[in-house]
Amino acid sequence: MNDEIRTRIEVCKSVPTLPVVAAKLIETVNQDDFGVNDIAVVVEQDLGIAAQLIKTANSSAFRRGAASTDVLHAG
């Protein structure tokens, strides 16, 4: 990360705390051997994000075949 950007982030006092699930997701995708299942496990921990993902997957823009009923199938 650019040093100037890092410095600005470190001194910024108005940025809200990162939600736990978002922090876990960042940690997961930074691993060398992560997969879709790993991401699904993390996303399922936040019901709001999981519901939105399933809703989007079932929308007319993305739906293919049967409706998605869980995060892994929606991903």
Coordinates of C-alpha atoms in Angstrom, one line a residue:
M1 CA 0.0 0.0 0.0
N2 CA 1.2 3.5 -0.8
D3 CA 2.8 5.1 2.3
E4 CA 0.8 8.3 1.9
I5 CA -2.5 6.4 1.8
R6 CA -1.4 4.3 4.8
T7 CA -0.6 7.5 6.8
R8 CA -3.9 9.1 6.0
I9 CA -5.8 6.0 7.1
E10 CA -3.8 5.7 10.3
V11 CA -4.6 9.3 11.3
C12 CA -8.2 9.4 10.2
K13 CA -10.6 9.5 13.2
S14 CA -13.9 9.5 11.3
V15 CA -13.8 6.0 9.7
P16 CA -16.2 3.6 11.4
T17 CA -14.9 0.3 12.8
L18 CA -14.8 -2.5 10.2
P19 CA -17.5 -5.1 10.9
V20 CA -16.2 -8.4 12.2
V21 CA -17.4 -10.3 9.2
A22 CA -15.7 -7.9 6.8
A23 CA -12.4 -8.2 8.7
K24 CA -12.7 -12.0 8.6
L25 CA -13.5 -11.9 4.9
I26 CA -10.4 -9.8 4.2
E27 CA -8.3 -12.2 6.3
T28 CA -9.7 -15.2 4.4
V29 CA -9.0 -13.8 0.9
N30 CA -5.5 -12.8 1.9
Q31 CA -4.7 -16.5 2.5
D32 CA -2.9 -18.3 -0.4
D33 CA -5.2 -21.3 -0.3
F34 CA -8.7 -19.9 0.2
G35 CA -11.7 -21.1 -1.9
V36 CA -15.4 -20.3 -2.4
N37 CA -16.4 -22.5 0.5
D38 CA -14.2 -20.5 2.8
I39 CA -15.8 -17.2 1.7
A40 CA -19.3 -18.8 2.0
V41 CA -18.6 -19.8 5.6
V42 CA -17.6 -16.2 6.5
V43 CA -20.5 -14.5 4.6
E44 CA -23.0 -16.9 6.3
Q45 CA -22.0 -15.3 9.7
D46 CA -23.7 -12.1 8.7
L47 CA -27.4 -12.7 8.0
G48 CA -27.9 -9.3 6.3
I49 CA -25.0 -9.9 3.8
A50 CA -26.1 -13.5 3.3
A51 CA -29.7 -12.5 2.6
Q52 CA -28.6 -9.7 0.1
L53 CA -26.3 -12.1 -1.7
I54 CA -29.1 -14.7 -2.1
K55 CA -31.5 -12.1 -3.1
T56 CA -29.1 -10.8 -5.8
A57 CA -28.3 -14.3 -7.0
N58 CA -32.1 -15.0 -7.4
S59 CA -32.7 -11.7 -9.3
S60 CA -33.6 -11.8 -13.0
A61 CA -30.1 -10.5 -13.8
F62 CA -28.2 -13.3 -12.3
R63 CA -30.5 -16.3 -11.8
R64 CA -29.6 -19.4 -13.7
G65 CA -31.8 -22.5 -13.2
A66 CA -33.1 -23.3 -9.7
A67 CA -33.4 -20.6 -7.1
S68 CA -30.5 -20.2 -4.6
T69 CA -31.4 -21.1 -1.1
D70 CA -28.0 -20.7 0.6
V71 CA -24.8 -18.7 0.3
L72 CA -22.7 -21.4 -1.3
H73 CA -25.2 -22.0 -4.0
A74 CA -25.7 -18.2 -4.6
G75 CA -21.9 -17.7 -4.9

